[in-house]
JSON list of C-alpha atoms in Angstrom, two decimals:
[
{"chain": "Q", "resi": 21, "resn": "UNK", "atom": "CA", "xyz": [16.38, 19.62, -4.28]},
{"chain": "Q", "resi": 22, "resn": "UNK", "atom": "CA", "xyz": [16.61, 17.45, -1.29]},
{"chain": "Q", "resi": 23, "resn": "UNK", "atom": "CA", "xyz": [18.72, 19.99, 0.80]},
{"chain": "Q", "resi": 24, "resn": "UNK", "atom": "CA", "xyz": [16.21, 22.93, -0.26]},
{"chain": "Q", "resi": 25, "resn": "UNK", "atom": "CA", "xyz": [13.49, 20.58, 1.00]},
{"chain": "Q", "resi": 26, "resn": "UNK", "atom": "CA", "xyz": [15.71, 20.34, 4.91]},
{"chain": "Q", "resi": 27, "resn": "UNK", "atom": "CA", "xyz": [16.17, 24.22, 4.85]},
{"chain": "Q", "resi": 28, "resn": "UNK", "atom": "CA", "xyz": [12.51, 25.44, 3.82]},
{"chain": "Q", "resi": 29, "resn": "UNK", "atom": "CA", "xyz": [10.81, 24.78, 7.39]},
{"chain": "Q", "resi": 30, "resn": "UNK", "atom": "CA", "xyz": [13.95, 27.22, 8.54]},
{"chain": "Q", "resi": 31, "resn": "UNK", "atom": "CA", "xyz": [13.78, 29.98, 5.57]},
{"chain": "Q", "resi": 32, "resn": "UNK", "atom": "CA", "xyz": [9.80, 30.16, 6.58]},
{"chain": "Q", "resi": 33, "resn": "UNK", "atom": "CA", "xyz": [10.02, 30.49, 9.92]},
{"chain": "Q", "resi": 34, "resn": "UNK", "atom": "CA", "xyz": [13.26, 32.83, 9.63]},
{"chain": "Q", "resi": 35, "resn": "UNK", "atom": "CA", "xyz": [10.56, 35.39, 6.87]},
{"chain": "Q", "resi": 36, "resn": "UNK", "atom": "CA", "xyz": [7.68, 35.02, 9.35]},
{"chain": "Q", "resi": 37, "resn": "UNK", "atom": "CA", "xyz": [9.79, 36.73, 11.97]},
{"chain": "Q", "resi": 38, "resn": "UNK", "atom": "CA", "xyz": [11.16, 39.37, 9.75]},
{"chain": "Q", "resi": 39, "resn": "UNK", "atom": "CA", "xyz": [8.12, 40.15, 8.80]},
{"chain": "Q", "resi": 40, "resn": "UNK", "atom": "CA", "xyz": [6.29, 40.46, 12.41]},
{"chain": "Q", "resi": 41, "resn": "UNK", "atom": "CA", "xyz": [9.19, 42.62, 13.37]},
{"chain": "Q", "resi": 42, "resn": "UNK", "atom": "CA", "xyz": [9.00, 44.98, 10.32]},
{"chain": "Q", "resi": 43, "resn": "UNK", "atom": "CA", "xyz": [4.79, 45.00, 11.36]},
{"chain": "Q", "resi": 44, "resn": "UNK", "atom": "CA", "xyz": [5.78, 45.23, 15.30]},
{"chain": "Q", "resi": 45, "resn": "UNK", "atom": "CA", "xyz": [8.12, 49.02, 14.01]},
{"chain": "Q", "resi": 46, "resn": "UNK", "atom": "CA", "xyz": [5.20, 49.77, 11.20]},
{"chain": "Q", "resi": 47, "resn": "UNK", "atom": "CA", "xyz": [2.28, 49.53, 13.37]},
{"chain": "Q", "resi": 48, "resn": "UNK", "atom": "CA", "xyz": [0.86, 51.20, 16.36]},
{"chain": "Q", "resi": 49, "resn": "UNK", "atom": "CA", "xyz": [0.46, 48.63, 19.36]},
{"chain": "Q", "resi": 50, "resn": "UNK", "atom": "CA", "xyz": [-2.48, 51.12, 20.31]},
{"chain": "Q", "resi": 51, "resn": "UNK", "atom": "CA", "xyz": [-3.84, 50.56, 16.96]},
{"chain": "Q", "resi": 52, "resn": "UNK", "atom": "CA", "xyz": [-3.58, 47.10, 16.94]},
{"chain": "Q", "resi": 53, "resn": "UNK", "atom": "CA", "xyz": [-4.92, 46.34, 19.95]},
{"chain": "Q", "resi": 54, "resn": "UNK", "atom": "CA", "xyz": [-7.89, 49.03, 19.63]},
{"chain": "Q", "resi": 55, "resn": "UNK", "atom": "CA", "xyz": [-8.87, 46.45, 15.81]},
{"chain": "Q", "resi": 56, "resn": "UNK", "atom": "CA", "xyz": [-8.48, 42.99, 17.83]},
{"chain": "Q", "resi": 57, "resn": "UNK", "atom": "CA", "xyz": [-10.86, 44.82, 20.98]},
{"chain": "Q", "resi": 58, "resn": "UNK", "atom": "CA", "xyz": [-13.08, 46.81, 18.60]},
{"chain": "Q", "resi": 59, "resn": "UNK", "atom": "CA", "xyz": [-15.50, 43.24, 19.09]},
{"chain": "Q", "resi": 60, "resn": "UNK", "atom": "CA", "xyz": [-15.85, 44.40, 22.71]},
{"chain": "Q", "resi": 61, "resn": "UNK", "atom": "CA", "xyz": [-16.87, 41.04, 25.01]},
{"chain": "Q", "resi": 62, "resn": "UNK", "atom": "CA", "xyz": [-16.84, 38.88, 21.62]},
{"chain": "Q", "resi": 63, "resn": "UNK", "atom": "CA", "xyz": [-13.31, 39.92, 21.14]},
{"chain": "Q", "resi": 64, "resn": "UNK", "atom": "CA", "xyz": [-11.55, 36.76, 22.82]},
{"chain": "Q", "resi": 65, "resn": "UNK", "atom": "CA", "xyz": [-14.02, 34.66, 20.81]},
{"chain": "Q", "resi": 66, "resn": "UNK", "atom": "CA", "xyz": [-13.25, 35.73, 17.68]},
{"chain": "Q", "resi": 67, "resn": "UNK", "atom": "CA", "xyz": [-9.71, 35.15, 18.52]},
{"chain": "Q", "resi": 68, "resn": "UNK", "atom": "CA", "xyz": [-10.60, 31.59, 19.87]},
{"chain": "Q", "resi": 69, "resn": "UNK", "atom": "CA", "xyz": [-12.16, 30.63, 16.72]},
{"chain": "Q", "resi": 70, "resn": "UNK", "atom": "CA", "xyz": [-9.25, 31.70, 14.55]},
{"chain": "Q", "resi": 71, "resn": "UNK", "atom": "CA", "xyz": [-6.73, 30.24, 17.00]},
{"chain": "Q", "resi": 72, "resn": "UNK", "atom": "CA", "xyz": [-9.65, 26.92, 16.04]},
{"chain": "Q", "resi": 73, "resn": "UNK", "atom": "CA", "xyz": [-8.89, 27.12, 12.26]},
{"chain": "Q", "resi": 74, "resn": "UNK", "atom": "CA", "xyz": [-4.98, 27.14, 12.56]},
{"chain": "Q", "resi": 75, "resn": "UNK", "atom": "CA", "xyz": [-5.44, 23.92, 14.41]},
{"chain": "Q", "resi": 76, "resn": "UNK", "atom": "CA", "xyz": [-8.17, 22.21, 12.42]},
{"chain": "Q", "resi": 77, "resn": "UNK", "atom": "CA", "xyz": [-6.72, 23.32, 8.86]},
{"chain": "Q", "resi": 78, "resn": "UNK", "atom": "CA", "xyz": [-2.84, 22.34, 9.65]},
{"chain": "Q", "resi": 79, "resn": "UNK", "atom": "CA", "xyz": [-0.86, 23.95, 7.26]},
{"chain": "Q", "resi": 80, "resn": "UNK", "atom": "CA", "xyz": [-2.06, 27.42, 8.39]},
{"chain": "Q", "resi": 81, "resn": "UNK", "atom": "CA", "xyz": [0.30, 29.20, 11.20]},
{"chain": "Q", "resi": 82, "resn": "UNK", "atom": "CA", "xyz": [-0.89, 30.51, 14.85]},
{"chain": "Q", "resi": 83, "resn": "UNK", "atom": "CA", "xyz": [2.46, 32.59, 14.86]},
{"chain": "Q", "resi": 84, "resn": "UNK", "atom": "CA", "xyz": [1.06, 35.67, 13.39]},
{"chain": "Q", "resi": 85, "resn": "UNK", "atom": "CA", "xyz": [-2.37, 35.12, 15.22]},
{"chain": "Q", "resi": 86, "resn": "UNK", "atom": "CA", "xyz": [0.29, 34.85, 18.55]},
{"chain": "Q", "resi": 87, "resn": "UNK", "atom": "CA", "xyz": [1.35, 37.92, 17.71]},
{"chain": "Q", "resi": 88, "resn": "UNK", "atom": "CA", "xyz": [-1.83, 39.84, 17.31]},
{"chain": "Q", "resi": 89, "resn": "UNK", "atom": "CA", "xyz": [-3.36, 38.45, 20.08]},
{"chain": "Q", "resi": 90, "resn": "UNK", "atom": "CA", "xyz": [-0.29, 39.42, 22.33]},
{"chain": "Q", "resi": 91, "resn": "UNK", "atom": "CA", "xyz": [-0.64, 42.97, 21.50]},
{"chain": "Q", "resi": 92, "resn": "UNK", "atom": "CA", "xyz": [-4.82, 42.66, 21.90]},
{"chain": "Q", "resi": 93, "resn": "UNK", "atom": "CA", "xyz": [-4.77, 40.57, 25.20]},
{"chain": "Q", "resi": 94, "resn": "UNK", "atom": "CA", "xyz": [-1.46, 40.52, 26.71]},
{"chain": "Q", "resi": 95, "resn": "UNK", "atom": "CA", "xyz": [-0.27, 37.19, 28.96]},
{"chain": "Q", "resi": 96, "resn": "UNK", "atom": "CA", "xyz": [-4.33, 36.81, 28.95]},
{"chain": "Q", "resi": 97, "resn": "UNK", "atom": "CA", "xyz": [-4.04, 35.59, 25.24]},
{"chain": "Q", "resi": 98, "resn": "UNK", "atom": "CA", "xyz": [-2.49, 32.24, 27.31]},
{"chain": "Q", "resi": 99, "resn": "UNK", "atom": "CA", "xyz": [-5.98, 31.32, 28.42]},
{"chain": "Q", "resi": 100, "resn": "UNK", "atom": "CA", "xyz": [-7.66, 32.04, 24.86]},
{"chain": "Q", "resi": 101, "resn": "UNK", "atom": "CA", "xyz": [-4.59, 29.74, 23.33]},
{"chain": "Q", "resi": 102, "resn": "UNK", "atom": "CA", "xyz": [-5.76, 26.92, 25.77]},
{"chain": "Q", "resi": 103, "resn": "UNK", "atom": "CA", "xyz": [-9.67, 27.35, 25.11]},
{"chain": "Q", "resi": 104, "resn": "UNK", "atom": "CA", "xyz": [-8.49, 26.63, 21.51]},
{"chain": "Q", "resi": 105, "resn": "UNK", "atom": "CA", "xyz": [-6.49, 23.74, 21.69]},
{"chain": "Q", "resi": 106, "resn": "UNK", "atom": "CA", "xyz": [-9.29, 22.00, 24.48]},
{"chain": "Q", "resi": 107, "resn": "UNK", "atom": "CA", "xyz": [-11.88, 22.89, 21.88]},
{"chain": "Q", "resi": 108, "resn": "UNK", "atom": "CA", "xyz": [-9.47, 21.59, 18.89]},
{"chain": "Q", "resi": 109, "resn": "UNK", "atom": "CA", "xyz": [-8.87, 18.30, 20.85]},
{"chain": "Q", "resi": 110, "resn": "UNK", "atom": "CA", "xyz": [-12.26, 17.56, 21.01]},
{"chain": "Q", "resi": 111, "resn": "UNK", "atom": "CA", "xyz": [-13.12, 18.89, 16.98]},
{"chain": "Q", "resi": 112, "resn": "UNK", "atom": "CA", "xyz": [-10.03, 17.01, 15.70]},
{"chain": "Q", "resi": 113, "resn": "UNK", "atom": "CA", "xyz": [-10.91, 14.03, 17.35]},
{"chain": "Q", "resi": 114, "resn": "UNK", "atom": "CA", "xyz": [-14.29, 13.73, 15.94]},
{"chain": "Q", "resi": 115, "resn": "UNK", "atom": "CA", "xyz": [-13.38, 14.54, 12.34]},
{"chain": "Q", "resi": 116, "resn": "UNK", "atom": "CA", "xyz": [-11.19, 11.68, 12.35]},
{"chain": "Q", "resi": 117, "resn": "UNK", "atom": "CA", "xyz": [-13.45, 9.12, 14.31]},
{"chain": "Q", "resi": 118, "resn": "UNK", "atom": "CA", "xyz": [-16.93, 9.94, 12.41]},
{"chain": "Q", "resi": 119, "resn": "UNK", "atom": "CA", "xyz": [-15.41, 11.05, 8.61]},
{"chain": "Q", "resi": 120, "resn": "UNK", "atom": "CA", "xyz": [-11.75, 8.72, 9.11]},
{"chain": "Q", "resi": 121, "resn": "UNK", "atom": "CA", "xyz": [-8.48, 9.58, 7.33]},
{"chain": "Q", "resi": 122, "resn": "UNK", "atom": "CA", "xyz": [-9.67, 10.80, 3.64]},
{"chain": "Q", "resi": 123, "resn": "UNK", "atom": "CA", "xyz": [-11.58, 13.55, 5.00]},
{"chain": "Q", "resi": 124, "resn": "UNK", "atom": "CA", "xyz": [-8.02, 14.18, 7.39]},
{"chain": "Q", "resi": 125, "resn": "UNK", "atom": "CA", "xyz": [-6.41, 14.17, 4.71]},
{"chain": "Q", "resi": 126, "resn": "UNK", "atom": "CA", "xyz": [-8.10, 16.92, 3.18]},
{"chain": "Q", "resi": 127, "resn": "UNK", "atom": "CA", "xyz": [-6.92, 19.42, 6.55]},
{"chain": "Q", "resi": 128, "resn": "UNK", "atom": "CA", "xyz": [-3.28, 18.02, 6.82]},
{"chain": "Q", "resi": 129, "resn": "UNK", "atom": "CA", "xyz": [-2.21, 17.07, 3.39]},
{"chain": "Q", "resi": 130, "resn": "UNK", "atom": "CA", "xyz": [-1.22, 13.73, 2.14]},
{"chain": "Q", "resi": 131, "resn": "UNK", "atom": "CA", "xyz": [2.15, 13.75, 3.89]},
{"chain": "Q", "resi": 132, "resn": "UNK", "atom": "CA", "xyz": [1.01, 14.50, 7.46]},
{"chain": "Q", "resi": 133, "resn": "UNK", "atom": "CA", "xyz": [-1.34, 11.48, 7.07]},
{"chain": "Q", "resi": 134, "resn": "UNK", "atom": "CA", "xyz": [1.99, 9.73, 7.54]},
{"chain": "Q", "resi": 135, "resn": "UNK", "atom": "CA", "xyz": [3.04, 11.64, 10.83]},
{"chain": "Q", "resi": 136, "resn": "UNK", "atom": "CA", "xyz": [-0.31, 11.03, 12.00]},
{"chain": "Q", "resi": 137, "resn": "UNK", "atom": "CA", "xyz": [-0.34, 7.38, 11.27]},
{"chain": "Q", "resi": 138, "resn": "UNK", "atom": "CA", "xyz": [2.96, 7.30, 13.27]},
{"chain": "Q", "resi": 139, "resn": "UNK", "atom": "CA", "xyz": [1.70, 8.58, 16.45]},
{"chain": "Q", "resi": 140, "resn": "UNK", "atom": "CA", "xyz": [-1.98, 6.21, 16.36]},
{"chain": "Q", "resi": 141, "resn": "UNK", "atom": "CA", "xyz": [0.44, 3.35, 16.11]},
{"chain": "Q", "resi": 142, "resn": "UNK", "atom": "CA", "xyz": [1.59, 3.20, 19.72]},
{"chain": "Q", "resi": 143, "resn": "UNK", "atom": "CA", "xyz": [-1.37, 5.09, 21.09]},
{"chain": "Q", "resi": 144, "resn": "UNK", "atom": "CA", "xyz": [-2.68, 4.51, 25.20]},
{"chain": "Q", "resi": 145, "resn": "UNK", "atom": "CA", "xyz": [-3.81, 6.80, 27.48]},
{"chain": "Q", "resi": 146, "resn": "UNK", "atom": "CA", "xyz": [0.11, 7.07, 28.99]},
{"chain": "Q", "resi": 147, "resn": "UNK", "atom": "CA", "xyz": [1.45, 7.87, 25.76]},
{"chain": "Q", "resi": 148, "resn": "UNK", "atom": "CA", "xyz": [-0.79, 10.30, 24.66]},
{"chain": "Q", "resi": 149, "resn": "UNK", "atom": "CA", "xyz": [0.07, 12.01, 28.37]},
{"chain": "Q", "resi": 150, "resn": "UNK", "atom": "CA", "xyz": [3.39, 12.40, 27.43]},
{"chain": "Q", "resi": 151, "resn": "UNK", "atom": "CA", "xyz": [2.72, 13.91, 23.71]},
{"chain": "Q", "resi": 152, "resn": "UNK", "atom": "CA", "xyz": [0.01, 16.20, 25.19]},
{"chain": "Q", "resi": 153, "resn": "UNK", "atom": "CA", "xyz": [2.49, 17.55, 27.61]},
{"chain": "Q", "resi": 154, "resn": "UNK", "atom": "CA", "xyz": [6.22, 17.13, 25.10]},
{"chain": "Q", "resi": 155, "resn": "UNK", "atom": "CA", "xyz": [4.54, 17.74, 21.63]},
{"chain": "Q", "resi": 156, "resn": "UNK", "atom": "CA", "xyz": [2.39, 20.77, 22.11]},
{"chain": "Q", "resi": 157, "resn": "UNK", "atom": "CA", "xyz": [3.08, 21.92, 18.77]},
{"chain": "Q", "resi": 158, "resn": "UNK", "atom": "CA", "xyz": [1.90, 18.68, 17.56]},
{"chain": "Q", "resi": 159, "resn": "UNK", "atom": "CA", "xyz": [-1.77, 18.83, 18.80]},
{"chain": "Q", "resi": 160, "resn": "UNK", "atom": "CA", "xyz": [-3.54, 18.65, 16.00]},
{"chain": "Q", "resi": 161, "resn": "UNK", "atom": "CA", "xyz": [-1.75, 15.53, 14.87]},
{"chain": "Q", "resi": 162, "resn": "UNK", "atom": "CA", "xyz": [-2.39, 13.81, 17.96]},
{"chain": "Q", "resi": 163, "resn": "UNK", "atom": "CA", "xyz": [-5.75, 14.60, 18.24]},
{"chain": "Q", "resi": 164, "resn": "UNK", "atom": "CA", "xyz": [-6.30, 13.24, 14.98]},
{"chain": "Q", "resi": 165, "resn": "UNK", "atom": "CA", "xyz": [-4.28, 10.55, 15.47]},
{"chain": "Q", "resi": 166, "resn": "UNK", "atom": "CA", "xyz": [-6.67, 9.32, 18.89]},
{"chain": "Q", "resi": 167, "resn": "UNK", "atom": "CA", "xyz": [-9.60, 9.81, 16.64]},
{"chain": "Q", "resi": 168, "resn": "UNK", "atom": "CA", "xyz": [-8.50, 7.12, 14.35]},
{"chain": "Q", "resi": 169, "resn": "UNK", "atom": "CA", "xyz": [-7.54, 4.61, 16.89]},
{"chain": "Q", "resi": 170, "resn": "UNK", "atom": "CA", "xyz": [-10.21, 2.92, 19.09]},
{"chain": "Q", "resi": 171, "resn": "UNK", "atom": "CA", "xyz": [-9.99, 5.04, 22.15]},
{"chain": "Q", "resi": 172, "resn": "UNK", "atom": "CA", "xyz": [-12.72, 6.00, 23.84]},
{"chain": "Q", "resi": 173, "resn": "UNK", "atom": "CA", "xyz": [-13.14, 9.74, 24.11]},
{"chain": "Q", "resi": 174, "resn": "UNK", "atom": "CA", "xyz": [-13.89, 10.94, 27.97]},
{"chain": "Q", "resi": 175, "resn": "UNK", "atom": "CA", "xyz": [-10.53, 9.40, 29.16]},
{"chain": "Q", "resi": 176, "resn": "UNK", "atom": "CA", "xyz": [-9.22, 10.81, 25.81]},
{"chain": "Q", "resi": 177, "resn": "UNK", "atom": "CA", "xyz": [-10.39, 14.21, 26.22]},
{"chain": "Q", "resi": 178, "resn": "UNK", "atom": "CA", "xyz": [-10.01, 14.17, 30.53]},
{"chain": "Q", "resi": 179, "resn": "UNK", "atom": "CA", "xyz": [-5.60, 13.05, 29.75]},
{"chain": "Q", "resi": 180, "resn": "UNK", "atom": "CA", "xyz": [-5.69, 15.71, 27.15]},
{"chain": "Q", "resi": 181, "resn": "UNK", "atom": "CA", "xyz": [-7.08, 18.50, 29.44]},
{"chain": "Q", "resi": 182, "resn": "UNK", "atom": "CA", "xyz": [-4.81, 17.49, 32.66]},
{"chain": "Q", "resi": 183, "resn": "UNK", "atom": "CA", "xyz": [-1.53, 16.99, 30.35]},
{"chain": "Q", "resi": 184, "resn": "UNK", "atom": "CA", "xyz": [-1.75, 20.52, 29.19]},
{"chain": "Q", "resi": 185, "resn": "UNK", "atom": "CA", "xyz": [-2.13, 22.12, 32.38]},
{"chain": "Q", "resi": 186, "resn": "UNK", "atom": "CA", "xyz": [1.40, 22.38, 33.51]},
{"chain": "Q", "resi": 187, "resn": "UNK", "atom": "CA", "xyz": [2.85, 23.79, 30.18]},
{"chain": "Q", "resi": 188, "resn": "UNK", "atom": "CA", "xyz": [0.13, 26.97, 30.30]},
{"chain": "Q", "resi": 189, "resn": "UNK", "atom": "CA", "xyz": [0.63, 27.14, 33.92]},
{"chain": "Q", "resi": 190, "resn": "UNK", "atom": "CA", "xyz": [4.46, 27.81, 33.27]},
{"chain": "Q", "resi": 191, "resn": "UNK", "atom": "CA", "xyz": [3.70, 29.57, 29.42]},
{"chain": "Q", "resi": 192, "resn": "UNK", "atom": "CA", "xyz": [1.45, 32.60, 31.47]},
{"chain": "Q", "resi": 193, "resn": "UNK", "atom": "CA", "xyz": [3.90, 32.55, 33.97]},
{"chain": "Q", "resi": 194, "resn": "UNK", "atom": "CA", "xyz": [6.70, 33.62, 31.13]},
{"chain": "Q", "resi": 195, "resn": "UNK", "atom": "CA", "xyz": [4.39, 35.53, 29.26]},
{"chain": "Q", "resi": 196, "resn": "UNK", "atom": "CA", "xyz": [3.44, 37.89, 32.24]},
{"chain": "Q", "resi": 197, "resn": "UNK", "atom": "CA", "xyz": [7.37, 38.65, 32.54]},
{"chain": "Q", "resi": 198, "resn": "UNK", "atom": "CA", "xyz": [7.51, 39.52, 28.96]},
{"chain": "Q", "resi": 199, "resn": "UNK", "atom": "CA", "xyz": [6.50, 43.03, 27.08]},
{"chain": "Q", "resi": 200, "resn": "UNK", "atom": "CA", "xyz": [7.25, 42.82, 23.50]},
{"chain": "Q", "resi": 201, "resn": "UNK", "atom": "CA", "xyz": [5.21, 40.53, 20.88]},
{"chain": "Q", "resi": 202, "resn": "UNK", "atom": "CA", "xyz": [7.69, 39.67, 18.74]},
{"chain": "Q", "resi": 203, "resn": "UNK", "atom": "CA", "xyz": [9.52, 38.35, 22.26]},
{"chain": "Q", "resi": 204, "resn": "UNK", "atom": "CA", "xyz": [6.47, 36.26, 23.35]},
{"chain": "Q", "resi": 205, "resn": "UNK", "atom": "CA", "xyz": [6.02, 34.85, 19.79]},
{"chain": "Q", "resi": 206, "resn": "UNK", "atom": "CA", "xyz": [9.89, 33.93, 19.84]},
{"chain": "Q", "resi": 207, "resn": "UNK", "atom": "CA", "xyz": [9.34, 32.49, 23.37]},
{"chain": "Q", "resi": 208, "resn": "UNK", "atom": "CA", "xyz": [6.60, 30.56, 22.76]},
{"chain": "Q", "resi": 209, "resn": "UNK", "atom": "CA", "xyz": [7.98, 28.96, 19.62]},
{"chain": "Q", "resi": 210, "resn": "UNK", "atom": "CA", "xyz": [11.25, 28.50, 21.91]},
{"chain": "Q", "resi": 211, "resn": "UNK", "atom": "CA", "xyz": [9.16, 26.74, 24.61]},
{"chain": "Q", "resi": 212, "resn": "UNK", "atom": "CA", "xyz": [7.94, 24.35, 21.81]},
{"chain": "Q", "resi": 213, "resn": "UNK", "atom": "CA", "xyz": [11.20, 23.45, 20.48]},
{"chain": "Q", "resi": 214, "resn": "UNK", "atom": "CA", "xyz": [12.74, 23.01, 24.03]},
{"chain": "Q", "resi": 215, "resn": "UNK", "atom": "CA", "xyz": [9.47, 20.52, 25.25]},
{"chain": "Q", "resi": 216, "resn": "UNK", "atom": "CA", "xyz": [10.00, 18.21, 22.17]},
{"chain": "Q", "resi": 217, "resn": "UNK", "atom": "CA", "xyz": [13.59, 18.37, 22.32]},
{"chain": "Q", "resi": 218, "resn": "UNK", "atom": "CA", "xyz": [13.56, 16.83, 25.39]},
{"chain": "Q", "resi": 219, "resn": "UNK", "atom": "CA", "xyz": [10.98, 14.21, 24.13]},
{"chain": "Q", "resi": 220, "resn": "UNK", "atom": "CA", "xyz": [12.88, 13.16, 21.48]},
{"chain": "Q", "resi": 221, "resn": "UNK", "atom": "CA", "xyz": [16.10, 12.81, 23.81]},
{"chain": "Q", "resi": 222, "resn": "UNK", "atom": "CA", "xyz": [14.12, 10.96, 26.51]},
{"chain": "Q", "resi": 223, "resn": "UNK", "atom": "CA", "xyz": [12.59, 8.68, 24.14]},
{"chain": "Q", "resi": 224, "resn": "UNK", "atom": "CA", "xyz": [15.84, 8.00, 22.65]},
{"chain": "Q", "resi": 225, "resn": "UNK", "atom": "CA", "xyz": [16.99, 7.05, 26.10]},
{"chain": "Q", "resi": 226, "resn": "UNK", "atom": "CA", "xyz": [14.41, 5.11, 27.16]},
{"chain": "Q", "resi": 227, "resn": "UNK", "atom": "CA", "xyz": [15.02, 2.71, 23.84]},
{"chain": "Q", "resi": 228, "resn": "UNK", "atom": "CA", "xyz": [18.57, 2.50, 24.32]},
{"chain": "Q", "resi": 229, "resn": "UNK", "atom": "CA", "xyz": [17.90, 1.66, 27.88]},
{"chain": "Q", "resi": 230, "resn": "UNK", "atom": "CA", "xyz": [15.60, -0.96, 26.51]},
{"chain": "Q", "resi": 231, "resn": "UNK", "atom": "CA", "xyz": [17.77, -2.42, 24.27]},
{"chain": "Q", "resi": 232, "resn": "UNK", "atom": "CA", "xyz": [20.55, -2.65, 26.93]},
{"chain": "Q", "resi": 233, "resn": "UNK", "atom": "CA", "xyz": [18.58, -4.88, 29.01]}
]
């Protein structure tokens, strides 16, 4: 049971990508992008606000809504991503400070309340740089994490704007080179893994380091 437990997260992500590439042969990109534009000017909007739910309501996935918005927006859906997560750093944070963990608890599940707790544990304005700008795929954690520790919000919300600015500066950059939305979801799942991959190894190093001395 245990080793089905370690291979699920894998099995998941592995049928979410069959089935965007089955969708990406089925499905006219013309089509698809005609639906996602058929709100005219409220189009990116719309897409903001369900880009919102995937990161208030954690167990949903932005990977399909990546892929959609891809074929809808092109390297533009970059920006709309970013309006999201701002706007999500600033919802997340306030569920957590006004309504606290039970009401968290409620958008995460019971075992993320865990993850959560690790991250408010060591929180300050430098660490939460370096998760903003490592653990992008993590933002909904951390910003309920800071709502549950004492911090105040403007230089919460101000660290969280400036940290992400470097990853979407290089993620449109990518995503203008890049045609296919089954290739931009892949790559932008990629660029996750590879930023808290390099997290985890720094952080390892920098306690090892520690303990040396």
């Amino acid at each position: 049971m245990g080793n089905i437990k370690k291979i699920l997260p894998i099995i998941t992500i592995a049928a979410v990508f069959v089935g965007l590439y089955i969708v990406s042969l089925s499905i006219s990109k013309d089509v698809v992008r005609e639906f996602l534009t058929s709100y005219g000017p409220v189009g990116p909007l719309v897409f903001i606000l369900l880009m919102l739910a995937t990161y208030i309501f954690s167990p949903i996935t932005a990977s399909p809504l990546l892929f959609a918005g891809f074929y809808a927006f092109g390297e533009q859906v970059v920006w709309f991503v970013s309006v999201a997560v701002a706007i999500a750093a600033v919802t997340n944070f306030w569920i957590a400070r006004i309504w606290g963990r039970r009401l968290v608890s409620k958008f995460v599940g019971q075992e993320s309340i865990d993850k959560i707790d690790q991250f408010a544990k060591n929180y300050g304005l430098v660490t939460l740089f370096f998760l903003r700008v490592f653990l992008g795929g993590l933002n909904d954690f951390i910003s309920y994490g800071a709502g549950l520790t004492r911090m105040r919000f403007l230089p919460y919300f101000v660290v969280s704007v400036a940290a992400g600015i470097p990853g979407t500066l290089l993620w449109y950059s990518i995503a203008r080179k890049i045609e296919s939305p089954v290739n931009f979801t892949l790559m932008s799942l990629l660029m996750a893994f590879v930023f808290s991959a390099v997290f985890m190894l720094g952080t390892f190093v920098f306690r090892k380091t520690r303990r040396i001395k």
